[in-house]
Coordinates of C-alpha atoms in Angstrom, one line a residue:
Chain A
M238 CA -4.3 -0.9 36.9
T239 CA -4.4 -2.5 33.5
S240 CA -1.0 -3.3 32.0
L241 CA -0.4 -4.0 28.3
I242 CA 3.3 -4.5 28.6
C243 CA 4.8 -7.5 26.9
N244 CA 8.3 -8.9 26.7
L245 CA 10.2 -10.2 23.7
A246 CA 13.6 -11.6 24.6
G247 CA 14.2 -9.0 27.3
V248 CA 12.8 -6.1 25.2
A249 CA 9.8 -4.6 26.8
L250 CA 7.0 -3.3 24.5
R251 CA 4.4 -0.9 26.0
N252 CA 1.8 -3.1 24.4
P253 CA 1.7 -6.2 22.2
I254 CA 0.8 -4.4 19.0
I255 CA 3.5 -4.4 16.3
M256 CA 3.1 -3.0 12.8
A257 CA 4.1 -5.8 10.4
S258 CA 6.9 -5.5 7.9
G259 CA 6.0 -4.5 4.4
T260 CA 2.8 -2.8 5.5
F261 CA 4.2 0.2 7.4
G262 CA 7.2 1.3 5.4
F263 CA 9.6 2.9 7.9
G264 CA 6.7 4.6 9.7
R265 CA 7.1 7.9 7.9
E266 CA 3.7 7.8 6.2
Y267 CA 1.7 6.6 9.2
G268 CA 3.6 9.0 11.4
E269 CA 1.9 11.8 9.6
L270 CA -1.5 10.4 10.6
Y271 CA -1.0 9.5 14.3
D272 CA 1.6 9.4 17.1
L273 CA 3.6 6.2 16.6
S274 CA 4.9 6.2 20.2
I275 CA 1.6 4.6 21.3
L276 CA 2.6 1.4 19.4
G277 CA 4.4 -1.6 20.9
G278 CA 6.7 -1.9 17.9
I279 CA 7.3 -1.2 14.3
A280 CA 8.9 -3.8 11.9
S281 CA 10.7 -2.1 9.0
K282 CA 10.2 -2.8 5.4
G283 CA 12.0 -6.0 4.4
L284 CA 15.6 -5.1 4.0
T285 CA 18.2 -6.6 1.7
L286 CA 21.9 -6.1 1.5
H287 CA 21.6 -4.1 -1.7
P288 CA 18.7 -1.9 -2.9
R289 CA 16.0 -3.8 -4.7
S290 CA 13.5 -2.3 -7.2
G291 CA 11.0 -5.1 -6.7
N292 CA 8.8 -6.8 -9.2
T293 CA 7.3 -5.3 -12.3
G294 CA 3.7 -5.5 -13.5
C295 CA 0.7 -5.8 -11.3
R296 CA 1.7 -5.9 -7.6
V297 CA -1.7 -6.2 -5.9
Q298 CA -4.9 -8.0 -6.4
E299 CA -8.0 -8.5 -4.2
T300 CA -9.7 -11.7 -3.2
P301 CA -12.7 -12.1 -0.9
S302 CA -11.5 -10.6 2.4
G303 CA -7.9 -10.8 1.3
M304 CA -5.3 -9.4 -0.9
M305 CA -2.4 -10.8 -2.8
N306 CA 0.8 -8.9 -3.2
S307 CA 3.9 -9.2 -5.4
V308 CA 5.9 -6.3 -4.3
G309 CA 9.2 -8.3 -4.5
L310 CA 11.0 -6.7 -1.5
E311 CA 11.4 -3.3 -3.0
N312 CA 13.6 -1.5 -0.5
P313 CA 16.5 1.0 -0.3
G314 CA 19.0 -1.6 1.0
I315 CA 20.5 -1.9 4.5
T316 CA 23.1 0.9 4.2
S317 CA 20.4 3.4 3.2
F318 CA 18.2 2.1 6.0
L319 CA 20.9 2.6 8.6
E320 CA 21.8 6.1 7.3
N321 CA 18.4 7.5 6.5
E322 CA 15.6 5.6 8.2
L323 CA 16.9 4.2 11.5
D324 CA 17.1 7.5 13.4
H325 CA 13.5 8.3 12.3
M326 CA 12.3 4.9 13.5
V327 CA 14.1 5.2 16.8
A328 CA 12.6 8.7 17.2
S329 CA 9.1 7.3 16.9
G330 CA 9.4 5.9 20.4
A331 CA 8.1 2.5 19.5
V332 CA 10.4 -0.6 19.7
V333 CA 12.3 -0.9 16.4
I334 CA 12.4 -4.2 14.6
A335 CA 14.6 -4.5 11.5
N336 CA 13.2 -7.1 9.1
L337 CA 15.9 -8.8 7.1
G338 CA 15.3 -10.5 3.8
G339 CA 17.6 -12.0 1.2
A340 CA 18.0 -14.1 -1.9
H341 CA 20.7 -16.4 -0.6
L342 CA 22.5 -17.4 2.5
E343 CA 25.5 -15.1 2.2
E344 CA 23.2 -12.1 1.8
Y345 CA 21.4 -12.9 5.0
V346 CA 24.5 -13.4 7.0
T347 CA 26.3 -10.3 5.6
G348 CA 23.2 -8.2 6.1
A349 CA 22.7 -9.3 9.6
A350 CA 26.4 -8.6 10.4
Q351 CA 26.1 -5.1 8.9
I352 CA 23.1 -4.2 10.9
S353 CA 24.6 -5.7 14.0
E354 CA 27.9 -3.9 13.7
S355 CA 26.2 -0.6 13.0
C356 CA 24.0 -1.0 16.1
D357 CA 27.0 -1.9 18.3
L358 CA 28.6 1.3 17.2
R359 CA 25.5 3.3 17.9
Q360 CA 25.2 1.8 21.3
R361 CA 28.8 2.6 22.1
Q362 CA 28.0 6.2 21.1
G363 CA 25.0 6.2 23.4
Q364 CA 22.5 6.1 20.6
K365 CA 19.4 3.9 20.6
A366 CA 19.6 1.2 17.9
V367 CA 17.6 -1.7 16.4
D368 CA 15.9 -3.4 19.3
L369 CA 15.1 -6.7 17.5
L370 CA 16.1 -8.3 14.3
E371 CA 13.3 -10.2 12.4
L372 CA 14.7 -12.7 10.0
N373 CA 12.4 -13.2 7.1
I374 CA 13.0 -16.7 5.6
S375 CA 10.1 -16.6 3.3
C376 CA 11.9 -15.0 0.3
P377 CA 12.5 -16.9 -3.0
N378 CA 15.8 -18.7 -2.9
V379 CA 17.6 -18.3 -6.2
K380 CA 20.5 -20.6 -5.4
E381 CA 18.2 -23.4 -4.3
G382 CA 16.4 -23.4 -7.6
G383 CA 13.2 -21.6 -6.5
I384 CA 12.6 -23.5 -3.2
Q385 CA 11.8 -21.1 -0.5
F386 CA 14.0 -21.0 2.5
G387 CA 11.0 -21.0 4.7
V388 CA 9.7 -24.3 3.4
D389 CA 12.4 -26.8 4.2
T390 CA 13.5 -27.0 7.9
E391 CA 17.0 -28.1 7.2
V392 CA 17.6 -25.4 4.6
A393 CA 16.3 -22.8 7.0
R394 CA 18.4 -24.2 9.9
Q395 CA 21.6 -23.1 8.2
I396 CA 20.5 -19.5 7.8
V397 CA 19.2 -19.2 11.4
R398 CA 22.4 -20.8 12.7
E399 CA 24.7 -18.5 10.7
V400 CA 22.8 -15.4 11.4
R401 CA 22.6 -16.2 15.1
Q402 CA 26.4 -16.4 15.1
V403 CA 26.9 -12.8 13.7
T404 CA 24.6 -10.8 15.9
R405 CA 23.8 -10.3 19.5
I406 CA 20.6 -8.4 18.6
P407 CA 17.6 -10.4 19.9
L408 CA 16.5 -12.5 17.0
I409 CA 12.9 -13.2 15.8
V410 CA 12.5 -15.7 12.9
K411 CA 9.5 -14.9 10.7
L412 CA 8.0 -18.2 9.5
S413 CA 6.2 -19.0 6.3
P414 CA 2.9 -20.7 6.4
N415 CA 4.1 -22.6 3.3
A416 CA 6.5 -24.6 5.5
Q417 CA 6.3 -28.3 5.2
D418 CA 5.9 -28.6 8.9
I419 CA 5.6 -25.3 10.7
V420 CA 5.9 -26.7 14.2
A421 CA 9.2 -28.5 13.2
M422 CA 10.4 -25.2 11.6
A423 CA 9.6 -23.2 14.7
Y424 CA 11.2 -25.8 17.0
M425 CA 14.3 -25.7 14.9
C426 CA 14.5 -21.9 15.3
E427 CA 14.3 -22.3 19.1
Q428 CA 17.1 -24.9 19.0
E429 CA 19.3 -22.7 16.9
G430 CA 19.1 -19.8 19.3
A431 CA 16.2 -17.7 18.0
D432 CA 14.7 -15.5 20.8
A433 CA 11.2 -15.6 19.3
V434 CA 9.3 -16.6 16.2
S435 CA 6.7 -14.6 14.3
L436 CA 4.0 -16.3 12.1
V437 CA 2.6 -16.3 9.6
N438 CA 3.9 -14.6 6.6
T439 CA 1.8 -14.6 3.4
F440 CA 0.4 -17.8 1.8
S441 CA 1.6 -18.6 -1.7
A442 CA -1.4 -17.9 -3.9
M443 CA -2.5 -17.3 -7.4
K444 CA -5.0 -15.3 -9.5
I445 CA -5.6 -15.8 -13.2
D446 CA -6.6 -13.0 -15.5
I447 CA -9.0 -14.9 -17.7
A448 CA -9.3 -12.2 -20.3
Q449 CA -5.5 -12.3 -20.9
R450 CA -5.3 -16.0 -20.2
R451 CA -2.4 -15.7 -17.9
S452 CA -1.5 -15.2 -14.3
A453 CA -2.4 -11.7 -13.0
F454 CA 1.2 -11.5 -11.6
Q455 CA 4.4 -11.6 -13.6
N456 CA 5.9 -13.9 -11.0
T457 CA 2.9 -16.2 -11.4
Y458 CA 2.3 -16.6 -7.7
A459 CA 1.8 -13.9 -5.0
G460 CA 1.4 -13.7 -1.3
L461 CA -2.1 -13.9 0.2
S462 CA -2.8 -11.9 3.4
G463 CA -5.8 -10.3 5.2
P464 CA -8.8 -11.6 7.1
A465 CA -9.2 -14.6 4.7
I466 CA -6.1 -16.3 6.2
K467 CA -6.9 -15.6 9.9
P468 CA -8.4 -19.0 10.9
I469 CA -5.5 -20.9 9.3
A470 CA -2.9 -18.6 10.7
L471 CA -4.5 -18.7 14.2
R472 CA -4.4 -22.5 14.1
M473 CA -0.7 -22.4 13.3
V474 CA 0.1 -19.9 16.1
H475 CA -1.8 -22.2 18.5
Q476 CA 0.2 -25.3 17.4
V477 CA 3.5 -23.5 17.5
S478 CA 2.8 -21.8 20.9
Q479 CA 2.2 -25.2 22.5
A480 CA 5.4 -26.6 21.2
L481 CA 7.8 -23.7 22.0
S482 CA 9.3 -22.1 25.1
I483 CA 10.3 -18.9 23.4
P484 CA 7.7 -16.2 22.7
V485 CA 5.5 -16.4 19.6
I486 CA 4.3 -13.4 17.7
G487 CA 1.0 -14.0 16.0
M488 CA -0.2 -12.4 12.8
G489 CA -2.5 -13.1 9.9
G490 CA -5.7 -11.2 9.1
I491 CA -6.0 -9.3 12.4
S492 CA -8.6 -6.6 11.8
S493 CA -10.2 -6.1 15.2
V494 CA -9.5 -6.2 19.0
E495 CA -11.3 -9.5 19.1
D496 CA -8.9 -10.9 16.5
M497 CA -6.0 -9.9 18.7
I498 CA -7.5 -11.5 21.7
E499 CA -7.9 -14.7 19.8
Y500 CA -4.2 -14.8 19.0
I501 CA -3.3 -14.1 22.5
M502 CA -5.6 -16.8 23.8
A503 CA -3.9 -19.1 21.3
G504 CA -0.6 -18.4 23.0
A505 CA 0.8 -15.3 21.3
E506 CA 3.0 -13.0 23.4
A507 CA 2.5 -10.2 20.9
V508 CA 0.7 -9.6 17.5
Q509 CA 1.5 -8.0 14.3
I510 CA -0.9 -5.9 12.2
G511 CA -0.3 -6.1 8.5
T512 CA -2.9 -5.8 5.8
Y513 CA -5.4 -4.1 8.1
N514 CA -3.1 -1.0 8.0
F515 CA -4.3 -0.6 4.4
V516 CA -7.9 -1.1 5.2
N517 CA -7.8 1.4 8.1
L518 CA -5.0 3.9 8.0
H519 CA -5.6 4.5 11.8
A520 CA -5.5 0.8 12.6
G521 CA -2.7 1.1 15.1
E522 CA -4.1 3.8 17.3
E523 CA -7.6 2.3 17.2
L524 CA -6.4 -1.2 18.1
V525 CA -4.3 0.1 21.0
S526 CA -7.2 2.1 22.5
G527 CA -9.6 -0.8 21.7
L528 CA -7.4 -3.3 23.5
T529 CA -7.2 -1.1 26.6
A530 CA -11.0 -0.7 26.6
W531 CA -11.6 -4.4 26.1
M532 CA -9.3 -5.3 29.1
E533 CA -11.0 -2.7 31.3
K534 CA -14.5 -4.0 30.3
E535 CA -13.5 -7.6 30.8
K536 CA -11.6 -6.7 34.0
V537 CA -8.4 -8.3 32.7
Q538 CA -5.5 -6.7 34.5
S539 CA -2.7 -8.3 32.4
L540 CA -2.7 -10.2 29.1
D541 CA -0.9 -13.0 31.0
E542 CA -4.3 -13.8 32.5
I543 CA -5.6 -14.9 29.1
R544 CA -2.5 -15.8 27.2
G545 CA -2.6 -19.4 25.9
I546 CA -5.7 -20.3 27.8
V547 CA -7.2 -22.2 24.8
Chain B
M36 CA -17.7 9.9 7.3
A37 CA -19.4 11.7 4.5
T38 CA -23.1 11.7 3.6
I39 CA -24.0 10.9 0.0
I40 CA -25.9 13.8 -1.7
S41 CA -26.3 12.1 -5.1
N42 CA -25.0 9.0 -6.9
I43 CA -26.0 9.3 -10.5
E44 CA -25.3 7.1 -13.5
V45 CA -24.2 9.5 -16.2
S46 CA -23.4 6.9 -18.9
P47 CA -23.7 3.1 -18.9
S48 CA -21.7 1.9 -15.8
V49 CA -20.3 5.4 -15.2
Y50 CA -21.4 7.3 -12.1
V51 CA -20.8 10.6 -10.4
I52 CA -21.0 10.3 -6.6
K53 CA -21.3 13.5 -4.6
V54 CA -20.8 13.7 -0.9
A55 CA -21.5 16.6 1.5
G56 CA -18.9 18.5 3.4
Q57 CA -15.9 20.8 3.1
W58 CA -13.0 18.6 1.8
A59 CA -9.5 19.6 1.1
G60 CA -7.8 18.8 -2.2
A61 CA -6.3 20.1 -5.4
M62 CA -6.6 19.1 -9.1
G63 CA -5.2 15.7 -9.7
Q64 CA -5.2 14.6 -6.1
F65 CA -7.3 11.6 -5.0
Y66 CA -9.1 10.1 -2.0
M67 CA -9.2 6.5 -0.8
I68 CA -12.9 5.7 -0.6
R69 CA -14.7 2.8 1.1
H70 CA -18.1 1.9 2.4
R71 CA -18.4 3.0 6.0
A72 CA -18.0 0.4 8.7
T73 CA -21.2 -0.9 10.2
Q74 CA -21.5 -0.5 13.9
G75 CA -17.7 -0.3 14.2
I76 CA -17.0 -3.5 12.3
A77 CA -15.0 -3.0 9.2
I78 CA -16.5 -4.5 6.0
T79 CA -13.7 -6.7 4.7
D80 CA -15.1 -7.7 1.4
P81 CA -14.1 -6.0 -0.7
L82 CA -11.1 -5.4 1.4
L83 CA -9.3 -2.4 0.0
S84 CA -10.4 1.2 -0.4
R85 CA -10.7 2.5 -3.9
P86 CA -8.5 5.4 -5.1
L87 CA -10.7 7.9 -6.9
S88 CA -9.4 11.3 -8.2
I89 CA -11.3 14.4 -7.3
H90 CA -13.7 15.2 -10.1
D91 CA -15.4 18.2 -8.7
Q92 CA -15.3 20.2 -5.5
G93 CA -17.4 23.0 -4.1
D94 CA -17.8 24.8 -0.8
D95 CA -20.1 22.1 0.6
Y96 CA -19.4 19.0 -1.5
I97 CA -16.8 16.8 -3.2
A98 CA -17.6 14.6 -6.2
F99 CA -15.9 11.6 -7.8
L100 CA -16.4 10.1 -11.3
Y101 CA -16.1 6.3 -11.5
R102 CA -16.8 3.4 -13.7
V103 CA -18.1 0.1 -12.3
T104 CA -15.4 -2.4 -13.1
G105 CA -15.5 -4.8 -10.1
R106 CA -17.1 -5.5 -6.7
G107 CA -15.8 -2.4 -5.0
T108 CA -17.2 0.0 -7.6
A109 CA -20.4 -2.1 -7.9
L110 CA -20.9 -1.6 -4.2
L111 CA -20.3 2.1 -4.6
A112 CA -22.9 2.2 -7.3
S113 CA -25.5 0.5 -5.1
L114 CA -25.3 3.3 -2.5
S115 CA -28.0 5.8 -2.3
V116 CA -28.6 9.4 -1.0
G117 CA -28.2 9.7 2.7
Q118 CA -25.9 6.7 3.1
E119 CA -22.3 7.3 4.3
L120 CA -18.9 6.8 2.8
Q121 CA -15.5 6.8 4.4
L122 CA -13.0 9.1 2.7
S123 CA -9.3 9.4 3.4
G124 CA -7.2 12.0 1.7
P125 CA -6.5 14.1 -0.2
F126 CA -3.4 12.1 -1.3
G127 CA -0.8 12.4 -4.0
N128 CA 0.7 15.2 -6.0
G129 CA -1.8 16.6 -8.5
F130 CA -1.4 18.7 -11.6
P131 CA 1.1 21.6 -11.2
V132 CA 0.1 25.2 -10.8
V133 CA 1.7 27.1 -13.8
D134 CA 1.9 30.8 -14.6
P135 CA -1.4 32.2 -15.9
S136 CA 0.4 33.4 -19.0
E137 CA 1.2 29.9 -20.1
S138 CA -1.0 28.4 -22.8
V139 CA -2.6 25.3 -21.3
A140 CA -4.5 22.3 -22.8
L141 CA -6.2 19.6 -20.9
V142 CA -6.5 16.3 -22.7
G143 CA -8.6 13.4 -21.3
G144 CA -9.5 10.0 -22.7
G145 CA -12.4 8.0 -21.3
M146 CA -12.3 7.8 -17.5
G147 CA -9.3 10.1 -17.8
V148 CA -11.6 13.1 -17.9
A149 CA -12.2 12.5 -14.2
P150 CA -9.5 14.8 -12.7
L151 CA -9.6 17.3 -15.5
L152 CA -12.9 19.1 -14.5
L153 CA -11.2 20.5 -11.4
A154 CA -8.2 21.4 -13.5
A155 CA -10.5 23.2 -16.0
K156 CA -12.0 25.1 -13.1
H157 CA -8.5 26.3 -12.1
Y158 CA -7.2 26.9 -15.7
R159 CA -9.9 29.1 -17.0
Q160 CA -7.9 29.9 -20.1
A161 CA -7.2 26.2 -21.0
D162 CA -8.5 24.5 -24.1
I163 CA -10.1 21.1 -23.4
Y164 CA -9.9 17.9 -25.4
V165 CA -12.0 14.9 -24.3
G166 CA -12.3 11.6 -26.2
F167 CA -14.5 8.6 -25.7
N168 CA -14.5 5.1 -27.2
H169 CA -18.2 4.7 -26.6
H170 CA -20.6 6.9 -24.7
S171 CA -19.5 10.3 -23.6
F172 CA -19.9 11.6 -20.1
A173 CA -19.1 14.6 -18.0
V174 CA -19.1 16.8 -21.1
E175 CA -22.0 19.0 -19.8
S176 CA -20.0 19.7 -16.7
F177 CA -17.1 21.0 -18.8
E178 CA -19.4 23.0 -21.0
Q179 CA -21.0 24.7 -18.0
I180 CA -17.7 26.2 -16.8
L181 CA -16.4 27.2 -20.2
Q182 CA -15.2 30.8 -20.6
D183 CA -15.6 32.7 -23.9
S184 CA -11.9 32.3 -24.6
Q185 CA -11.9 28.5 -24.1
Q186 CA -12.7 25.8 -26.6
I187 CA -13.8 22.2 -25.9
H188 CA -13.1 19.5 -28.5
I189 CA -14.9 16.1 -28.3
T190 CA -14.3 12.9 -30.1
Q191 CA -16.5 9.8 -29.8
G192 CA -16.2 6.3 -31.3
Q193 CA -13.6 3.6 -31.5
H194 CA -12.2 4.9 -34.8
T195 CA -11.4 8.4 -33.5
N196 CA -8.6 9.5 -31.3
I197 CA -8.5 12.7 -29.3
V198 CA -4.8 13.0 -29.7
D199 CA -5.2 13.4 -33.5
I200 CA -6.9 16.8 -33.0
V201 CA -4.5 18.2 -30.5
D202 CA -1.9 20.5 -31.9
P203 CA 0.7 20.6 -29.2
R204 CA 2.6 23.5 -30.8
L205 CA -0.3 25.7 -29.6
Y206 CA 0.4 25.0 -26.0
S207 CA 3.3 25.4 -23.6
V208 CA 1.8 23.0 -21.1
I209 CA -0.5 20.0 -21.6
M210 CA -2.0 18.1 -18.7
A211 CA -3.5 14.8 -19.7
C212 CA -5.1 11.7 -18.2
G213 CA -6.3 8.6 -19.9
P214 CA -5.1 5.2 -21.1
A215 CA -1.3 4.7 -21.3
G216 CA -1.5 4.3 -25.1
M217 CA -3.2 7.6 -25.4
L218 CA -0.7 9.4 -23.2
Q219 CA 2.2 7.8 -25.0
A220 CA 0.7 8.8 -28.4
L221 CA 0.5 12.4 -27.1
A222 CA 4.1 12.3 -25.9
T223 CA 5.2 10.9 -29.3
K224 CA 3.3 13.6 -31.1
I225 CA 4.9 16.4 -29.1
K226 CA 8.3 14.9 -29.9
S227 CA 7.7 14.3 -33.6
L228 CA 6.5 17.9 -34.1
H229 CA 9.5 19.2 -32.1
A230 CA 7.0 21.1 -30.0
R231 CA 8.4 22.6 -26.8
T232 CA 5.4 21.5 -24.8
L233 CA 5.7 20.3 -21.3
L234 CA 3.4 17.3 -20.9
Y235 CA 2.1 16.3 -17.5
I236 CA 0.4 12.9 -17.3
S237 CA -1.8 11.5 -14.5
T238 CA -1.0 7.8 -14.0
E239 CA -3.0 5.0 -12.5
K240 CA -2.0 1.7 -10.8
R241 CA -3.6 -0.7 -8.4
M242 CA -2.7 0.3 -4.8
A243 CA -3.5 -0.8 -1.3
C244 CA -2.8 2.0 1.2
G245 CA -2.8 5.2 -0.9
I246 CA -0.2 6.9 1.4
G247 CA 3.1 5.4 0.2
A248 CA 3.7 2.6 2.6
C249 CA 2.8 -0.6 0.7
L250 CA 4.8 0.0 -2.5
T251 CA 2.2 -1.9 -4.5
C252 CA 1.8 1.1 -6.9
S253 CA 5.5 1.7 -7.7
I254 CA 6.3 2.5 -11.3
Q255 CA 9.6 2.9 -13.0
T256 CA 10.9 6.4 -13.7
V257 CA 14.2 7.9 -14.9
N258 CA 14.8 8.6 -11.2
G259 CA 14.2 5.0 -10.1
N260 CA 11.0 3.7 -8.7
A261 CA 8.3 6.2 -7.8
R262 CA 5.0 5.6 -6.0
V263 CA 1.9 6.6 -8.0
C264 CA 0.2 7.5 -4.7
K265 CA 2.9 9.6 -3.2
E266 CA 5.3 11.0 -5.8
G267 CA 2.5 10.8 -8.4
P268 CA -0.1 10.3 -9.7
V269 CA 1.1 13.2 -11.9
F270 CA 4.5 12.9 -13.6
T271 CA 6.1 14.6 -16.5
A272 CA 6.1 12.5 -19.7
E273 CA 9.9 12.6 -19.6
E274 CA 10.0 10.9 -16.2
V275 CA 8.1 7.8 -16.8
N276 CA 9.0 4.4 -18.4
W277 CA 6.3 3.9 -21.0
N278 CA 7.0 0.2 -21.3
D279 CA 6.2 -0.1 -17.6
L280 CA 3.1 2.1 -17.8
S281 CA 1.7 0.1 -20.6
H282 CA 1.7 -3.0 -18.5
M283 CA -0.5 -1.6 -15.8

């Protein structure tokens, strides 16, 4: 009997396919298209302590086999998420991952504490809550003068350490590919008590509108994702998987079953599907059934048989 | 999957693509369109689907009017009869259904005429105003469906403006689509004439998913951010932030 079950910090997912933050909203829109309970997990839109309206101007541009986005963490804020979205995500039947963003240290810590307290209360009342917290350290850091948290290992250490202290929810740290040393960054996360790491977030990128003679984005730079980044992201997942004992969640340009298998062979426990959700609105259900079919065809009973074999 | 019935250049770089089948949709709604996958493998360049508003619809076809502006639309233009397209939709909130007793005008500028043909088929009493900077297109389609009571007004050339010949005081409702500047000029004219005309505008912004998940098409409104793909593309003129729209 083929088994797709995977395990993240004691949380069992029915399969390793997680819908990535920022590409799946809170599941409402895709839930109108297919049954979300078939998915391994859903990562929420990036949440901040207070609502954010996001960036102005153009928010998306295409590049060969990729896209750049400059959404700027538009989200309703943590309070609204807990009141209006969490029940819906829980009802989907998939594992619920709350993705936490922020602009400064205190925002991360306060946000993590608020989610944690709310979920403790829910659990005391017998309600299902957030299963995993995904800490997104790739947001612009206002206080640090524009340096991204996810770039400098020692800056990131403080956030991971302090967030770890305020929550018992299993903690994933989502890494930026723009880190100076992604292996060192991942290793630091493990040292500071993270239960898993997910990588990679978008690459810092640029497009120039030559007619206007300025950047196509008001923030000058934007985040590159999609198939164009897959080979680089895969290499990073391979490097990090070899250096860590905690699970690694791989992502970056996954657009087929074969792409998922590559990430798992590189050592990933699970994978996240991001931009491909835009290309194929039924990506989740097609990848779940495709992975099952691949395993049956290849006579692979469990993904453990191929995980990290490269 | 949808089989292409025709893909005709109706003006330089402007095409009407028609595909077979019964497709749902209402005036002002749109579909996300992409070249079909080949043998199950998704074509990833260009990566994203293209949002195209429904131009025309019949019992056994649906049609989209588009201009070639980049690689995606160039690929679309290269497709021929018998080839297949992938359509997802219909998405978005289109033009409203108003009481037949209301006096309605439809105003389109350039590619903004695209969603108005279906609206003209619904509002058989509406007057139609279409303006073009260069070559006109789709005018014959409007003329073919005109009723005796309807009028169609056409302007052509860079020194003409379709808004100049619209008298909003004649209409209780105007539905419009076109460049942000044209739409704003129309809103300004309604206000300056103290007309009690309700103006609905169809907006446009680059988007990735088309269903409201990616938030790349958010615009500012008086009620906070709204998604062009989900809450829009049609908004009332009072709702939108013109400064934001003009930076699309």
